[in-house]
C-alpha cells in the first residue's frame, strides 16, 4: 500500500543515471551528469502526474563527490523532511561513491522517513538503460508507509546504508549488502521487505556540520599490502591529517612497517582505526591490537564514521564502533 497523496522530493546530483554517450551501444565511454533531474523523471512515464517535486543539488560524476556537496545535500534533505506533506526523498546519484553518501546521510540525519538513493550502471542513452526502472522503484520505496532511514535501490534490490557496497565495475546488478543481504526487493511496484529498516542514530546533525566543509577533520585511508611502508603515514601526518583508517589484510592484520608508522601517528594524537580489505565479513577482535576496529564498516564508510566522530566528540574518537 502506498500513500498516493504524499509528495516525493527527487534531488539530482548527476552520475551515470544522468549520463549520455554518442552511441546507444556505448555503455562505458559516456559522460556522466549530462541530464537534469527533470529529464530523468520525464523518461519514466509511470511517474507522469505523480505528486513529485524535483530539485537539482549538483551535477557531477560521483567519483568527484565532495564534502561541500554532502553538506548541501544533508541540509536540503533535512529541509524537505521537516515538511509534513513529504512522504520521502529520492536522490539520483552516481554509483562510484553511492555507498559513502548513503552512510554519511544516515549518520547525519537518521531520518524517520525514507531517503532512497537511486543510481544506474548504464547511461540514460543506453539501449539497456537501467536508470528509469531504478528511479521508479526508488519512488515506490519512498512512498511505502512506515519506510525510514537511508537506503539504496538498484536492480530491484533495496540495500541499507550500513551494508551497501559496489561489488562489480560493469554489470547491471553491481551492488550487494555483504553478509547482511538486501533489505528487500521491489517486485512489480511493491516492496517486499526482508528485515528491519535502518536505525543507526545520527552522530552530527546536518545543521551542526561546520558550514565550511574545508574545515571538516581530514581522515584518509591507507592500505596494508605486501611490501608496505610507513612513508605515506608520515606524509599524511605532516599534512595535518587527524584520522587514518587502515584497510587491513584478513582479520585486521597490518604489515609490520606500516603498523609501526601507524602506532607513531597514534602516539602523536592521530586517531587510527582498522577495517578489512575483505569484501564481506568483519574484523573479529583478538584483544591484542592497539588500533580499534571499525566493526563491519568498509574502509570507505569507516573513514566517514571516524570523520563524524572527530567532529562530534574528539575525546571519544579513538573508541571503536560499538555496533
Tab-separated table of C-alpha atoms in Angstrom:
chain	number	residue	atom	x	y	z
A	1	UNK	CA	0.000	0.000	0.000
A	2	UNK	CA	1.217	3.495	-0.865
A	3	UNK	CA	0.157	6.982	0.142
A	4	UNK	CA	-0.967	8.421	-3.204
A	5	UNK	CA	-1.383	11.954	-1.842
A	6	UNK	CA	2.085	12.401	-0.314
A	7	UNK	CA	4.875	14.194	-2.103
A	8	UNK	CA	8.166	12.568	-3.027
A	9	UNK	CA	11.042	15.008	-3.465
A	10	UNK	CA	13.655	13.925	-6.006
A	11	UNK	CA	17.081	15.523	-5.575
A	12	UNK	CA	19.502	15.247	-8.500
A	13	UNK	CA	23.270	15.035	-8.139
A	14	UNK	CA	24.325	13.733	-11.567
A	15	UNK	CA	26.067	10.391	-12.052
A	16	UNK	CA	25.765	7.687	-14.704
A	17	UNK	CA	21.989	7.685	-14.329
A	18	UNK	CA	22.175	11.172	-15.872
A	19	UNK	CA	24.970	10.279	-18.304
A	20	UNK	CA	24.988	10.362	-22.095
A	21	UNK	CA	27.036	8.745	-24.855
A	22	UNK	CA	27.168	9.467	-28.581
A	23	UNK	CA	26.146	5.876	-29.409
A	24	UNK	CA	23.347	3.862	-27.821
A	25	UNK	CA	25.637	0.837	-27.739
A	26	UNK	CA	28.318	2.641	-25.713
A	27	UNK	CA	27.996	1.701	-22.044
A	28	UNK	CA	31.449	2.798	-20.873
A	29	UNK	CA	32.526	5.780	-22.994
A	30	UNK	CA	29.738	8.049	-21.801
A	31	UNK	CA	29.991	11.364	-19.960
A	32	UNK	CA	28.274	11.364	-16.580
A	33	UNK	CA	25.901	14.045	-15.307
A	34	UNK	CA	24.580	15.328	-18.635
A	35	UNK	CA	20.847	15.279	-17.940
A	36	UNK	CA	18.970	17.151	-15.271
A	37	UNK	CA	16.702	15.514	-12.738
A	38	UNK	CA	13.596	16.798	-14.535
A	39	UNK	CA	14.709	14.961	-17.684
A	40	UNK	CA	15.246	11.765	-15.711
A	41	UNK	CA	11.726	11.945	-14.341
A	42	UNK	CA	10.291	12.657	-17.788
A	43	UNK	CA	11.834	9.390	-19.002
A	44	UNK	CA	9.611	7.401	-16.605
A	45	UNK	CA	6.034	7.530	-17.968
A	46	UNK	CA	4.674	5.781	-14.877
A	47	UNK	CA	5.584	8.856	-12.813
A	48	UNK	CA	3.678	11.307	-15.026
A	49	UNK	CA	1.180	13.192	-12.895
A	50	UNK	CA	2.522	11.775	-9.636
A	51	UNK	CA	2.986	14.179	-6.697
A	52	UNK	CA	6.703	14.703	-7.208
A	53	UNK	CA	8.948	17.729	-6.736
A	54	UNK	CA	12.398	17.888	-8.344
A	55	UNK	CA	15.471	19.849	-7.316
A	56	UNK	CA	18.969	19.816	-8.786
A	57	UNK	CA	21.515	19.815	-5.960
A	58	UNK	CA	24.648	19.147	-8.032
A	59	UNK	CA	25.611	17.863	-11.460
A	60	UNK	CA	28.738	15.782	-11.187
A	61	UNK	CA	30.338	12.403	-11.732
A	62	UNK	CA	30.129	10.776	-8.296
A	63	UNK	CA	33.819	9.914	-8.361
A	64	UNK	CA	34.227	13.667	-7.828
A	65	UNK	CA	31.824	13.882	-4.871
A	66	UNK	CA	32.866	16.478	-2.291
A	67	UNK	CA	32.152	17.193	1.351
A	68	UNK	CA	30.606	20.507	0.292
A	69	UNK	CA	28.023	18.702	-1.858
A	70	UNK	CA	27.345	16.294	1.004
A	71	UNK	CA	26.745	19.270	3.284
A	72	UNK	CA	24.280	20.867	0.873
A	73	UNK	CA	22.552	17.543	0.275
A	74	UNK	CA	22.138	16.888	4.008
A	75	UNK	CA	20.701	20.347	4.601
A	76	UNK	CA	18.228	20.060	1.711
A	77	UNK	CA	17.145	16.610	2.885
A	78	UNK	CA	16.588	17.961	6.401
A	79	UNK	CA	14.582	20.855	4.974
A	80	UNK	CA	12.255	18.636	2.965
A	81	UNK	CA	11.864	16.007	5.688
A	82	UNK	CA	10.628	18.764	8.010
A	83	UNK	CA	7.666	19.281	5.652
A	84	UNK	CA	4.716	17.129	6.810
A	85	UNK	CA	3.433	16.681	3.253
A	86	UNK	CA	6.654	14.964	2.133
A	87	UNK	CA	6.499	11.168	2.295
A	88	UNK	CA	10.151	10.657	1.423
A	89	UNK	CA	13.129	11.680	-0.673
A	90	UNK	CA	14.802	10.063	-3.660
A	91	UNK	CA	18.365	11.078	-4.587
A	92	UNK	CA	19.679	10.331	-8.073
A	93	UNK	CA	23.372	9.578	-7.657
A	94	UNK	CA	26.390	8.042	-9.342
A	95	UNK	CA	27.423	4.532	-8.348
A	96	UNK	CA	31.101	5.150	-7.524
A	97	UNK	CA	30.541	6.849	-4.165
A	98	UNK	CA	26.884	5.975	-3.573
A	99	UNK	CA	27.667	3.847	-0.525
A	100	UNK	CA	29.621	6.701	1.048
A	101	UNK	CA	26.857	9.245	0.538
A	102	UNK	CA	24.321	6.798	1.930
A	103	UNK	CA	26.288	6.253	5.135
A	104	UNK	CA	27.027	9.968	5.541
A	105	UNK	CA	23.334	10.822	5.289
A	106	UNK	CA	22.302	8.045	7.689
A	107	UNK	CA	24.760	9.274	10.309
A	108	UNK	CA	23.889	12.967	9.917
A	109	UNK	CA	20.123	12.644	9.503
A	110	UNK	CA	18.961	9.240	10.829
A	111	UNK	CA	15.683	10.052	9.081
A	112	UNK	CA	12.349	8.864	10.387
A	113	UNK	CA	11.121	8.932	6.791
A	114	UNK	CA	12.838	7.318	3.808
A	115	UNK	CA	15.738	8.672	1.797
A	116	UNK	CA	16.374	6.371	-1.158
A	117	UNK	CA	19.416	6.670	-3.403
A	118	UNK	CA	18.745	5.627	-6.998
A	119	UNK	CA	21.564	5.057	-9.469
A	120	UNK	CA	22.364	3.273	-12.719
A	121	UNK	CA	25.159	1.279	-14.285
A	122	UNK	CA	24.237	2.363	-17.818
A	123	UNK	CA	23.872	5.926	-19.106
A	124	UNK	CA	20.486	7.348	-19.953
A	125	UNK	CA	21.250	6.902	-23.673
A	126	UNK	CA	21.925	3.155	-23.464
A	127	UNK	CA	19.794	0.516	-25.156
A	128	UNK	CA	19.564	-1.225	-21.798
A	129	UNK	CA	19.316	1.867	-19.609
A	130	UNK	CA	18.583	0.774	-16.042
A	131	UNK	CA	18.061	4.233	-14.592
A	132	UNK	CA	14.331	4.644	-15.329
A	133	UNK	CA	13.354	1.395	-13.586
A	134	UNK	CA	15.638	2.101	-10.635
A	135	UNK	CA	14.152	5.586	-10.285
A	136	UNK	CA	10.604	4.232	-10.433
A	137	UNK	CA	11.419	1.570	-7.824
A	138	UNK	CA	13.052	4.159	-5.569
A	139	UNK	CA	9.914	6.306	-5.670
A	140	UNK	CA	7.935	3.183	-4.742
A	141	UNK	CA	10.099	2.718	-1.656
A	142	UNK	CA	9.945	6.425	-0.751
A	143	UNK	CA	6.131	6.219	-0.775
A	144	UNK	CA	5.895	2.997	1.244
A	145	UNK	CA	4.159	3.589	4.610
A	146	UNK	CA	6.474	3.010	7.553
A	147	UNK	CA	9.653	3.295	5.494
A	148	UNK	CA	12.533	5.099	7.184
A	149	UNK	CA	16.289	5.508	7.104
A	150	UNK	CA	18.710	5.823	4.209
A	151	UNK	CA	18.686	3.069	1.603
A	152	UNK	CA	19.837	2.465	-1.966
A	153	UNK	CA	17.798	0.921	-4.768
A	154	UNK	CA	19.484	-0.771	-7.725
A	155	UNK	CA	18.476	-3.718	-9.918
A	156	UNK	CA	15.323	-4.255	-7.898
A	157	UNK	CA	17.211	-4.739	-4.636
A	158	UNK	CA	16.971	-2.402	-1.660
A	159	UNK	CA	20.122	-2.052	0.441
A	160	UNK	CA	20.577	-0.441	3.852
A	161	UNK	CA	23.128	2.359	4.128
A	162	UNK	CA	25.308	0.425	6.568
A	163	UNK	CA	25.623	-2.589	4.286
A	164	UNK	CA	25.505	-1.450	0.659
A	165	UNK	CA	28.673	-1.715	-1.392
A	166	UNK	CA	29.571	-1.721	-5.075
A	167	UNK	CA	30.929	-5.147	-5.984
A	168	UNK	CA	31.238	-5.062	-9.776
A	169	UNK	CA	32.506	-2.363	-12.172
A	170	UNK	CA	30.200	-3.128	-15.090
A	171	UNK	CA	27.224	-5.461	-14.713
A	172	UNK	CA	23.716	-4.103	-14.061
A	173	UNK	CA	23.419	-5.987	-10.770
A	174	UNK	CA	26.537	-4.382	-9.336
A	175	UNK	CA	25.613	-3.845	-5.677
A	176	UNK	CA	25.369	-6.132	-2.664
A	177	UNK	CA	24.942	-5.945	1.097
A	178	UNK	CA	27.619	-8.341	2.268
A	179	UNK	CA	26.697	-10.850	4.951
A	180	UNK	CA	23.532	-8.932	5.852
A	181	UNK	CA	21.880	-9.371	2.476
A	182	UNK	CA	19.470	-6.882	0.900
A	183	UNK	CA	16.842	-5.124	2.953
A	184	UNK	CA	14.198	-6.133	0.451
A	185	UNK	CA	13.209	-6.235	-3.204
A	186	UNK	CA	10.777	-4.281	-5.344
A	187	UNK	CA	8.597	-6.551	-7.444
A	188	UNK	CA	6.113	-5.043	-9.923
A	189	UNK	CA	5.735	-1.853	-7.932
A	190	UNK	CA	5.539	-3.444	-4.488
A	191	UNK	CA	8.274	-3.569	-1.853
A	192	UNK	CA	8.842	-6.963	-0.231
A	193	UNK	CA	10.972	-6.325	2.832
A	194	UNK	CA	13.190	-8.986	4.434
A	195	UNK	CA	14.374	-7.210	7.571
A	196	UNK	CA	14.098	-4.025	9.601
A	197	UNK	CA	14.668	-0.516	8.294
A	198	UNK	CA	18.000	1.239	9.045
A	199	UNK	CA	18.023	2.604	12.582
A	200	UNK	CA	21.563	3.905	13.228
A	201	UNK	CA	21.324	7.243	15.077
A	202	UNK	CA	22.916	10.456	13.908
A	203	UNK	CA	26.385	11.386	15.112
A	204	UNK	CA	26.344	15.017	13.990
A	205	UNK	CA	23.102	16.647	12.917
A	206	UNK	CA	23.084	18.210	9.458
A	207	UNK	CA	22.596	21.660	10.980
A	208	UNK	CA	25.607	21.153	13.257
A	209	UNK	CA	28.054	20.337	10.472
A	210	UNK	CA	30.657	23.088	10.035
A	211	UNK	CA	29.485	25.382	7.236
A	212	UNK	CA	32.946	25.332	5.693
A	213	UNK	CA	33.424	21.752	4.536
A	214	UNK	CA	37.118	22.501	4.158
A	215	UNK	CA	37.277	22.714	7.945
A	216	UNK	CA	35.991	19.176	8.439
A	217	UNK	CA	38.654	16.935	10.012
A	218	UNK	CA	40.864	15.270	7.411
A	219	UNK	CA	40.603	11.480	7.543
A	220	UNK	CA	42.376	9.293	4.993
A	221	UNK	CA	42.592	5.603	4.103
A	222	UNK	CA	45.830	3.648	3.739
A	223	UNK	CA	46.077	0.036	2.634
A	224	UNK	CA	48.194	-2.716	4.137
A	225	UNK	CA	49.806	-4.895	1.489
A	226	UNK	CA	52.964	-6.866	0.776
A	227	UNK	CA	55.959	-4.555	0.952
A	228	UNK	CA	54.003	-1.753	2.641
A	229	UNK	CA	55.988	1.045	4.271
A	230	UNK	CA	55.068	3.847	6.629
A	231	UNK	CA	56.077	6.658	4.271
A	232	UNK	CA	52.506	7.569	3.364
A	233	UNK	CA	51.518	7.728	7.027
A	234	UNK	CA	54.315	10.187	7.765
A	235	UNK	CA	53.246	12.318	4.813
A	236	UNK	CA	49.626	12.344	5.951
A	237	UNK	CA	50.586	13.356	9.465
A	238	UNK	CA	52.759	16.166	8.117
A	239	UNK	CA	49.765	17.384	6.087
A	240	UNK	CA	47.608	17.688	9.212
A	241	UNK	CA	45.533	14.518	8.869
A	242	UNK	CA	43.553	13.904	12.033
A	243	UNK	CA	42.420	10.364	11.384
A	244	UNK	CA	43.591	7.315	9.435
A	245	UNK	CA	41.682	4.170	8.560
A	246	UNK	CA	43.897	1.269	7.588
A	247	UNK	CA	42.380	-1.192	5.141
A	248	UNK	CA	43.989	-4.188	6.781
A	249	UNK	CA	44.579	-7.656	5.400
A	250	UNK	CA	42.441	-10.570	6.560
A	251	UNK	CA	41.192	-10.264	10.114
A	252	UNK	CA	42.722	-6.834	10.638
A	253	UNK	CA	46.412	-7.654	10.298
A	254	UNK	CA	48.797	-4.864	9.266
A	255	UNK	CA	52.283	-5.068	7.717
A	256	UNK	CA	54.872	-4.550	10.451
A	257	UNK	CA	56.439	-1.436	8.880
A	258	UNK	CA	53.050	0.179	8.333
A	259	UNK	CA	51.976	-0.827	11.825
A	260	UNK	CA	54.968	0.942	13.354
A	261	UNK	CA	54.192	4.108	11.418
A	262	UNK	CA	50.529	3.997	12.433
A	263	UNK	CA	51.479	3.476	16.080
A	264	UNK	CA	53.710	6.544	15.913
A	265	UNK	CA	50.874	8.537	14.367
A	266	UNK	CA	48.510	7.402	17.085
A	267	UNK	CA	51.029	8.399	19.762
A	268	UNK	CA	51.148	11.830	18.138
A	269	UNK	CA	47.377	12.241	18.515
A	270	UNK	CA	46.082	10.910	15.183
A	271	UNK	CA	43.073	8.607	15.502
A	272	UNK	CA	43.751	5.239	13.833
A	273	UNK	CA	41.092	2.649	13.045
A	274	UNK	CA	41.295	-0.765	11.378
A	275	UNK	CA	38.927	-2.082	8.741
A	276	UNK	CA	39.470	-5.049	6.439
A	277	UNK	CA	40.200	-5.261	2.727
A	278	UNK	CA	37.946	-8.314	2.561
A	279	UNK	CA	34.705	-7.660	0.731
A	280	UNK	CA	32.494	-9.426	3.271
A	281	UNK	CA	32.698	-10.113	6.984
A	282	UNK	CA	34.020	-8.019	9.831
A	283	UNK	CA	37.130	-7.969	11.989
A	284	UNK	CA	36.845	-10.282	14.973
A	285	UNK	CA	38.940	-8.650	17.674
A	286	UNK	CA	41.514	-10.758	19.452
A	287	UNK	CA	42.138	-8.112	22.103
A	288	UNK	CA	45.855	-7.739	21.359
A	289	UNK	CA	45.850	-4.827	18.918
A	290	UNK	CA	46.494	-1.156	19.556
A	291	UNK	CA	44.145	0.018	16.797
A	292	UNK	CA	40.378	-0.036	17.351
A	293	UNK	CA	38.279	-1.972	14.874
A	294	UNK	CA	35.687	-0.313	12.640
A	295	UNK	CA	33.496	-3.379	13.040
A	296	UNK	CA	31.539	-4.284	9.924
A	297	UNK	CA	32.138	-0.942	8.221
A	298	UNK	CA	34.085	-0.996	4.968
A	299	UNK	CA	37.170	1.240	4.845
A	300	UNK	CA	35.294	3.991	2.977
A	301	UNK	CA	32.433	4.021	5.471
A	302	UNK	CA	34.843	3.785	8.393
A	303	UNK	CA	36.515	6.958	7.084
A	304	UNK	CA	33.178	8.790	7.223
A	305	UNK	CA	32.381	7.372	10.653
A	306	UNK	CA	35.718	8.490	12.070
A	307	UNK	CA	35.411	11.935	10.480
A	308	UNK	CA	31.984	12.458	12.033
A	309	UNK	CA	33.147	11.176	15.409
A	310	UNK	CA	36.019	13.624	15.363
A	311	UNK	CA	33.508	16.385	14.703
A	312	UNK	CA	31.049	15.146	17.328
A	313	UNK	CA	33.289	14.200	20.235
A	314	UNK	CA	37.057	14.496	19.705
A	315	UNK	CA	37.808	12.894	23.052
A	316	UNK	CA	35.875	9.764	22.058
A	317	UNK	CA	37.233	9.425	18.543
A	318	UNK	CA	39.531	6.562	19.463
A	319	UNK	CA	36.589	4.436	20.559
A	320	UNK	CA	35.716	1.676	18.120
A	321	UNK	CA	32.320	1.479	16.519
A	322	UNK	CA	30.240	-0.471	19.036
A	323	UNK	CA	27.504	-1.751	16.760
